Amino acid sequence: MNQLTRDLLDSPGPLLLVPDAVLLPEGPVGGYAVIVADGSFRAVGPAGELARTHPELDAVPLPGHLLMPGFVDAHHHLTQSFGSALAFGEPSEIFRRVWVPLEGALDEEAAYVAAKLAALEALRGGFTTVTDAGTRARVDIDVVASAARDAGIRCVLGLVCNDVQDDATGAAGDARDAGDTGDTEGAARASAVLEGAEKHLARYDGDPLIHPSLAVSIPEAATPTVLQGTARLAAEAGTTVQIHLNEHLAGVERSLLRHGLRPLEHLHRIGALGPQLLAAHATLLTPRELTLLADTGAAVSYNPVASAWKGNAVAPATTMAERGIRFGLGTDGTRGDGFRLADAAEFAQRIAYGLATGDSSCGAGWTWLEHATAGGADAVGLGARTGTVAAGLAADFLLVDLTHPELALSWDVPWELVRRGNRDQITAVFVAGRLRLWHGLPVGWDGPALVRRAAELARTTVEKAPITRAHPTSAEARQRSAAL
């Protein structure tokens, strides 16, 4: 393997990096170099040219390495990391039985540690940006911001703006009239939520790593007043409103019974569908709804692993790509490995749609790499800031070792990265031009100590949370099966 040392990269000054290849939008290019300075790519171009125009910089050779954009996780729940394994084998709408109770049991330390643990896993998997859809933990949202900032990862931080609550779910209720037809209490509640949303957007304005966003758990968790208001505020601020949309059949049916419309259609009717929307999951879409997404410029987070684990449908991502619908790839907190996510994204399309139609390409490798990086950045509102190796954009990137057995004999690098890449091949992760991870360990803070503390807090948190699981653990299931 390569003998690249950390001290060559862990420098506050400008860096002239010369890898074997740079992954550009048009594909991998050899003989290129990048200059990293002040958190951004100052220049990207032929190595010889950059060396001549910047003689004050000593070139840092990166033999055997590919320099590529960091992955963008378009949908995450950072404070749910203590319960990741509780999702195994569970049916849909798990948020009602697991996530709401779990987050409700988090105190400030537990929320911070859970979020930082999730950020560490994301960095280890090559994610330089995570998009948090908001926590229901009863803590200041800045606890999550601090965890992401301290870990060194870029974070699109959602603030939950529900104004309709149900004690059983933390998210659902009857939003037909509250706050919109003379209900004084409901109107005051909606006003307070929107005021909090404005403050959240202002609180992180200009923060180098934290990018504020708004969130509504599901459409029925907010009145039309709040759905319209958050859409307006996000559009004005150039950010997103994250909403779990058309994810579960039960949710689609509730919307049909309540509004006579499917959830996405309901948002369109009230004027909340537009480029500011980031629809999480969107697994259940009609042809009309695909047209609405394309026509309004709304974005989707395609979360293939989460959908498979919960038994949902597979979002029609290849159709979205063909129709020009904006979308990124999201983990939904399942597992933080960008390469495995890209593989799952392609594989799910192949199983659900490609085999039935004889589509042996299924978008080819470049489609899934693009939507895991630049497309994801665009979907979460950061397309002008990150997601691509280009001059002027944030230096959020990975150094991938191409000398590992899985990649050394590559004939098609994009396909190889999608099909055979994994976190073990990541030598270094940079966010905002700073080395944040080196061979799987964080730089500047004690990752193993965090993991140990997380294990302690997770056990006590899960024990006190009123979590209800539909299935036993795999070991218990085996014992039950043997007893039959």
Tab-separated table of N, CA and C in Angstrom, residues 157-250:
chain	number	residue	atom	x	y	z
A	157	LEU	N	-28.587	21.514	8.744
A	157	LEU	CA	-29.243	21.234	10.027
A	157	LEU	C	-30.704	21.653	10.012
A	158	GLY	N	-31.582	20.672	10.036
A	158	GLY	CA	-33.009	20.948	10.013
A	158	GLY	C	-33.568	21.231	11.395
A	159	LEU	N	-34.482	22.174	11.472
A	159	LEU	CA	-35.245	22.448	12.689
A	159	LEU	C	-36.660	21.949	12.471
A	160	VAL	N	-37.132	21.044	13.330
A	160	VAL	CA	-38.488	20.512	13.193
A	160	VAL	C	-39.498	21.626	13.448
A	161	CYS	N	-40.394	21.811	12.493
A	161	CYS	CA	-41.378	22.899	12.557
A	161	CYS	C	-42.805	22.362	12.594
A	162	ASN	N	-43.024	21.225	13.230
A	162	ASN	CA	-44.378	20.694	13.374
A	162	ASN	C	-45.206	21.613	14.252
A	163	ASP	N	-46.458	21.863	13.880
A	163	ASP	CA	-47.348	22.592	14.777
A	163	ASP	C	-48.608	21.799	15.094
A	164	VAL	N	-48.622	20.533	14.681
A	164	VAL	CA	-49.694	19.611	15.048
A	164	VAL	C	-49.031	18.432	15.738
A	165	GLN	N	-49.447	18.121	16.961
A	165	GLN	CA	-48.788	17.078	17.729
A	165	GLN	C	-49.780	16.019	18.173
A	166	ASP	N	-49.264	14.808	18.289
A	166	ASP	CA	-50.004	13.680	18.829
A	166	ASP	C	-49.058	12.986	19.797
A	167	ASP	N	-49.457	12.833	21.041
A	167	ASP	CA	-48.556	12.276	22.049
A	167	ASP	C	-48.056	10.881	21.680
A	168	ALA	N	-48.854	10.148	20.922
A	168	ALA	CA	-48.462	8.777	20.599
A	168	ALA	C	-47.367	8.714	19.551
A	169	THR	N	-47.278	9.734	18.699
A	169	THR	CA	-46.324	9.678	17.594
A	169	THR	C	-45.326	10.819	17.612
A	170	GLY	N	-45.674	11.894	18.284
A	170	GLY	CA	-44.809	13.060	18.255
A	170	GLY	C	-44.874	13.793	16.941
A	171	ALA	N	-45.749	13.339	16.036
A	171	ALA	CA	-45.705	13.971	14.721
A	171	ALA	C	-47.039	14.049	14.005
A	172	ALA	N	-48.039	13.308	14.406
A	172	ALA	CA	-49.242	13.245	13.593
A	172	ALA	C	-50.458	13.744	14.339
A	173	GLY	N	-51.368	14.306	13.600
A	173	GLY	CA	-52.600	14.778	14.190
A	173	GLY	C	-53.523	15.288	13.107
A	174	ASP	N	-54.605	15.952	13.469
A	174	ASP	CA	-55.568	16.441	12.499
A	174	ASP	C	-55.264	17.897	12.171
A	175	ALA	N	-54.732	18.131	10.993
A	175	ALA	CA	-54.307	19.473	10.599
A	175	ALA	C	-55.261	20.117	9.610
A	176	ARG	N	-56.502	19.663	9.554
A	176	ARG	CA	-57.410	20.210	8.541
A	176	ARG	C	-57.754	21.666	8.781
A	177	ASP	N	-57.937	22.040	10.049
A	177	ASP	CA	-58.419	23.381	10.321
A	177	ASP	C	-57.542	24.162	11.282
A	178	ALA	N	-56.763	23.478	12.105
A	178	ALA	CA	-56.032	24.169	13.161
A	178	ALA	C	-55.158	25.277	12.609
A	179	GLY	N	-55.319	26.457	13.166
A	179	GLY	CA	-54.482	27.581	12.776
A	179	GLY	C	-54.905	28.250	11.503
A	180	ASP	N	-56.018	27.787	10.864
A	180	ASP	CA	-56.362	28.338	9.559
A	180	ASP	C	-57.803	28.817	9.442
A	181	THR	N	-58.650	28.487	10.396
A	181	THR	CA	-60.051	28.886	10.258
A	181	THR	C	-60.579	29.473	11.557
A	182	GLY	N	-59.824	30.378	12.116
A	182	GLY	CA	-60.316	31.051	13.303
A	182	GLY	C	-59.937	30.396	14.598
A	183	ASP	N	-59.163	29.324	14.554
A	183	ASP	CA	-58.697	28.669	15.762
A	183	ASP	C	-57.581	29.525	16.355
A	184	THR	N	-57.909	30.312	17.393
A	184	THR	CA	-56.949	31.269	17.946
A	184	THR	C	-55.719	30.571	18.498
A	185	GLU	N	-55.937	29.504	19.241
A	185	GLU	CA	-54.804	28.775	19.815
A	185	GLU	C	-53.923	28.190	18.722
A	186	GLY	N	-54.547	27.605	17.702
A	186	GLY	CA	-53.787	27.031	16.592
A	186	GLY	C	-53.028	28.093	15.824
A	187	ALA	N	-53.653	29.256	15.623
A	187	ALA	CA	-52.978	30.334	14.901
A	187	ALA	C	-51.759	30.822	15.666
A	188	ALA	N	-51.891	30.909	16.992
A	188	ALA	CA	-50.760	31.343	17.817
A	188	ALA	C	-49.630	30.324	17.764
A	189	ARG	N	-50.002	29.050	17.755
A	189	ARG	CA	-48.990	27.996	17.696
A	189	ARG	C	-48.248	28.048	16.364
A	190	ALA	N	-48.979	28.218	15.272
A	190	ALA	CA	-48.350	28.313	13.952
A	190	ALA	C	-47.424	29.519	13.876
A	191	SER	N	-47.870	30.626	14.437
A	191	SER	CA	-47.056	31.838	14.427
A	191	SER	C	-45.761	31.635	15.202
A	192	ALA	N	-45.864	30.966	16.345
A	192	ALA	CA	-44.671	30.714	17.160
A	192	ALA	C	-43.691	29.800	16.430
A	193	VAL	N	-44.201	28.793	15.738
A	193	VAL	CA	-43.343	27.871	14.995
A	193	VAL	C	-42.594	28.618	13.890
A	194	LEU	N	-43.307	29.472	13.169
A	194	LEU	CA	-42.667	30.207	12.076
A	194	LEU	C	-41.672	31.233	12.604
A	195	GLU	N	-41.957	31.810	13.753
A	195	GLU	CA	-41.006	32.732	14.369
A	195	GLU	C	-39.719	31.981	14.748
A	196	GLY	N	-39.879	30.783	15.307
A	196	GLY	CA	-38.723	29.964	15.638
A	196	GLY	C	-37.934	29.569	14.397
A	197	ALA	N	-38.642	29.328	13.299
A	197	ALA	CA	-37.977	28.975	12.044
A	197	ALA	C	-37.106	30.124	11.548
A	198	GLU	N	-37.637	31.348	11.624
A	198	GLU	CA	-36.858	32.515	11.206
A	198	GLU	C	-35.600	32.671	12.051
A	199	LYS	N	-35.730	32.477	13.338
A	199	LYS	CA	-34.570	32.601	14.225
A	199	LYS	C	-33.523	31.539	13.925
A	200	HIS	N	-33.973	30.333	13.626
A	200	HIS	CA	-33.046	29.256	13.301
A	200	HIS	C	-32.258	29.593	12.032
A	201	LEU	N	-32.943	30.116	11.028
A	201	LEU	CA	-32.262	30.460	9.783
A	201	LEU	C	-31.239	31.569	10.001
A	202	ALA	N	-31.565	32.497	10.882
A	202	ALA	CA	-30.639	33.605	11.151
A	202	ALA	C	-29.481	33.169	12.042
A	203	ARG	N	-29.737	32.212	12.907
A	203	ARG	CA	-28.738	31.799	13.914
A	203	ARG	C	-27.454	31.275	13.285
A	204	TYR	N	-27.576	30.574	12.169
A	204	TYR	CA	-26.398	29.959	11.562
A	204	TYR	C	-26.009	30.616	10.242
A	205	ASP	N	-26.544	31.767	9.985
A	205	ASP	CA	-26.201	32.489	8.771
A	205	ASP	C	-24.697	32.804	8.776
A	206	GLY	N	-23.998	32.337	7.771
A	206	GLY	CA	-22.565	32.591	7.684
A	206	GLY	C	-21.688	31.582	8.380
A	207	ASP	N	-22.269	30.594	9.062
A	207	ASP	CA	-21.468	29.575	9.730
A	207	ASP	C	-20.740	28.743	8.660
A	208	PRO	N	-19.431	28.508	8.826
A	208	PRO	CA	-18.688	27.793	7.777
A	208	PRO	C	-19.073	26.332	7.592
A	209	LEU	N	-19.608	25.684	8.624
A	209	LEU	CA	-19.946	24.266	8.512
A	209	LEU	C	-21.421	23.957	8.696
A	210	ILE	N	-22.150	24.795	9.407
A	210	ILE	CA	-23.563	24.527	9.704
A	210	ILE	C	-24.447	25.369	8.789
A	211	HIS	N	-25.317	24.704	8.046
A	211	HIS	CA	-26.201	25.368	7.085
A	211	HIS	C	-27.645	25.113	7.510
A	212	PRO	N	-28.351	26.137	7.982
A	212	PRO	CA	-29.689	25.918	8.528
A	212	PRO	C	-30.708	25.509	7.472
A	213	SER	N	-31.611	24.669	7.899
A	213	SER	CA	-32.697	24.173	7.064
A	213	SER	C	-33.924	24.048	7.947
A	214	LEU	N	-35.083	23.924	7.346
A	214	LEU	CA	-36.324	23.705	8.084
A	214	LEU	C	-36.821	22.294	7.795
A	215	ALA	N	-37.643	21.769	8.678
A	215	ALA	CA	-38.123	20.401	8.503
A	215	ALA	C	-39.525	20.256	9.064
A	216	VAL	N	-40.310	19.430	8.414
A	216	VAL	CA	-41.614	18.995	8.912
A	216	VAL	C	-41.591	17.474	8.851
A	217	SER	N	-41.919	16.823	9.952
A	217	SER	CA	-41.751	15.369	10.017
A	217	SER	C	-42.484	14.665	8.881
A	218	ILE	N	-43.777	14.916	8.770
A	218	ILE	CA	-44.617	14.413	7.691
A	218	ILE	C	-45.646	15.497	7.421
A	219	PRO	N	-46.253	15.564	6.235
A	219	PRO	CA	-47.168	16.669	5.943
A	219	PRO	C	-48.281	16.844	6.967
A	220	GLU	N	-48.790	15.746	7.519
A	220	GLU	CA	-49.901	15.849	8.458
A	220	GLU	C	-49.478	16.382	9.822
A	221	ALA	N	-48.161	16.580	10.021
A	221	ALA	CA	-47.676	17.133	11.281
A	221	ALA	C	-47.669	18.641	11.287
A	222	ALA	N	-48.121	19.261	10.203
A	222	ALA	CA	-48.139	20.722	10.121
A	222	ALA	C	-49.404	21.194	9.440
A	223	THR	N	-49.885	22.340	9.873
A	223	THR	CA	-51.036	22.969	9.243
A	223	THR	C	-50.622	23.577	7.907
A	224	PRO	N	-51.579	23.847	7.031
A	224	PRO	CA	-51.250	24.553	5.789
A	224	PRO	C	-50.518	25.863	6.029
A	225	THR	N	-50.864	26.551	7.119
A	225	THR	CA	-50.178	27.808	7.427
A	225	THR	C	-48.684	27.590	7.593
A	226	VAL	N	-48.301	26.557	8.331
A	226	VAL	CA	-46.884	26.286	8.570
A	226	VAL	C	-46.223	25.694	7.328
A	227	LEU	N	-46.907	24.826	6.618
A	227	LEU	CA	-46.335	24.277	5.392
A	227	LEU	C	-46.041	25.376	4.383
A	228	GLN	N	-46.981	26.307	4.253
A	228	GLN	CA	-46.769	27.432	3.337
A	228	GLN	C	-45.692	28.378	3.862
A	229	GLY	N	-45.711	28.622	5.167
A	229	GLY	CA	-44.763	29.560	5.755
A	229	GLY	C	-43.332	29.063	5.700
A	230	THR	N	-43.132	27.781	6.007
A	230	THR	CA	-41.771	27.246	5.938
A	230	THR	C	-41.267	27.225	4.503
A	231	ALA	N	-42.161	26.930	3.561
A	231	ALA	CA	-41.757	26.960	2.148
A	231	ALA	C	-41.293	28.355	1.758
A	232	ARG	N	-42.034	29.370	2.194
A	232	ARG	CA	-41.670	30.754	1.861
A	232	ARG	C	-40.350	31.145	2.508
A	233	LEU	N	-40.185	30.846	3.797
A	233	LEU	CA	-38.967	31.215	4.497
A	233	LEU	C	-37.744	30.520	3.894
A	234	ALA	N	-37.882	29.242	3.570
A	234	ALA	CA	-36.756	28.510	2.992
A	234	ALA	C	-36.396	29.054	1.621
A	235	ALA	N	-37.416	29.362	0.816
A	235	ALA	CA	-37.154	29.910	-0.521
A	235	ALA	C	-36.436	31.250	-0.420
A	236	GLU	N	-36.860	32.081	0.510
A	236	GLU	CA	-36.222	33.387	0.687
A	236	GLU	C	-34.785	33.255	1.173
A	237	ALA	N	-34.511	32.246	1.987
A	237	ALA	CA	-33.174	32.056	2.551
A	237	ALA	C	-32.271	31.207	1.660
A	238	GLY	N	-32.816	30.662	0.582
A	238	GLY	CA	-32.035	29.812	-0.298
A	238	GLY	C	-31.681	28.480	0.321
A	239	THR	N	-32.571	27.960	1.161
A	239	THR	CA	-32.323	26.677	1.805
A	239	THR	C	-33.487	25.735	1.538
A	240	THR	N	-33.602	24.689	2.334
A	240	THR	CA	-34.586	23.642	2.069
A	240	THR	C	-35.573	23.477	3.209
A	241	VAL	N	-36.722	22.881	2.855
A	241	VAL	CA	-37.658	22.328	3.837
A	241	VAL	C	-37.643	20.819	3.628
A	242	GLN	N	-37.248	20.093	4.649
A	242	GLN	CA	-37.174	18.642	4.557
A	242	GLN	C	-38.478	18.034	5.081
A	243	ILE	N	-39.093	17.176	4.267
A	243	ILE	CA	-40.345	16.530	4.664
A	243	ILE	C	-40.303	15.070	4.242
A	244	HIS	N	-40.602	14.157	5.175
A	244	HIS	CA	-40.779	12.753	4.810
A	244	HIS	C	-42.069	12.666	3.998
A	245	LEU	N	-41.955	12.274	2.752
A	245	LEU	CA	-43.085	12.418	1.841
A	245	LEU	C	-43.305	11.146	1.021
A	246	ASN	N	-44.575	10.717	0.940
A	246	ASN	CA	-44.931	9.541	0.136
A	246	ASN	C	-44.017	8.358	0.466
A	247	GLU	N	-43.750	8.181	1.758
A	247	GLU	CA	-42.838	7.108	2.172
A	247	GLU	C	-43.570	5.822	2.487
A	248	HIS	N	-44.676	5.908	3.229
A	248	HIS	CA	-45.392	4.721	3.681
A	248	HIS	C	-46.802	4.695	3.103
A	249	LEU	N	-47.277	3.509	2.774
A	249	LEU	CA	-48.625	3.364	2.237
A	249	LEU	C	-49.662	3.917	3.210
A	250	ALA	N	-49.456	3.685	4.514
A	250	ALA	CA	-50.416	4.177	5.504
A	250	ALA	C	-50.512	5.699	5.451
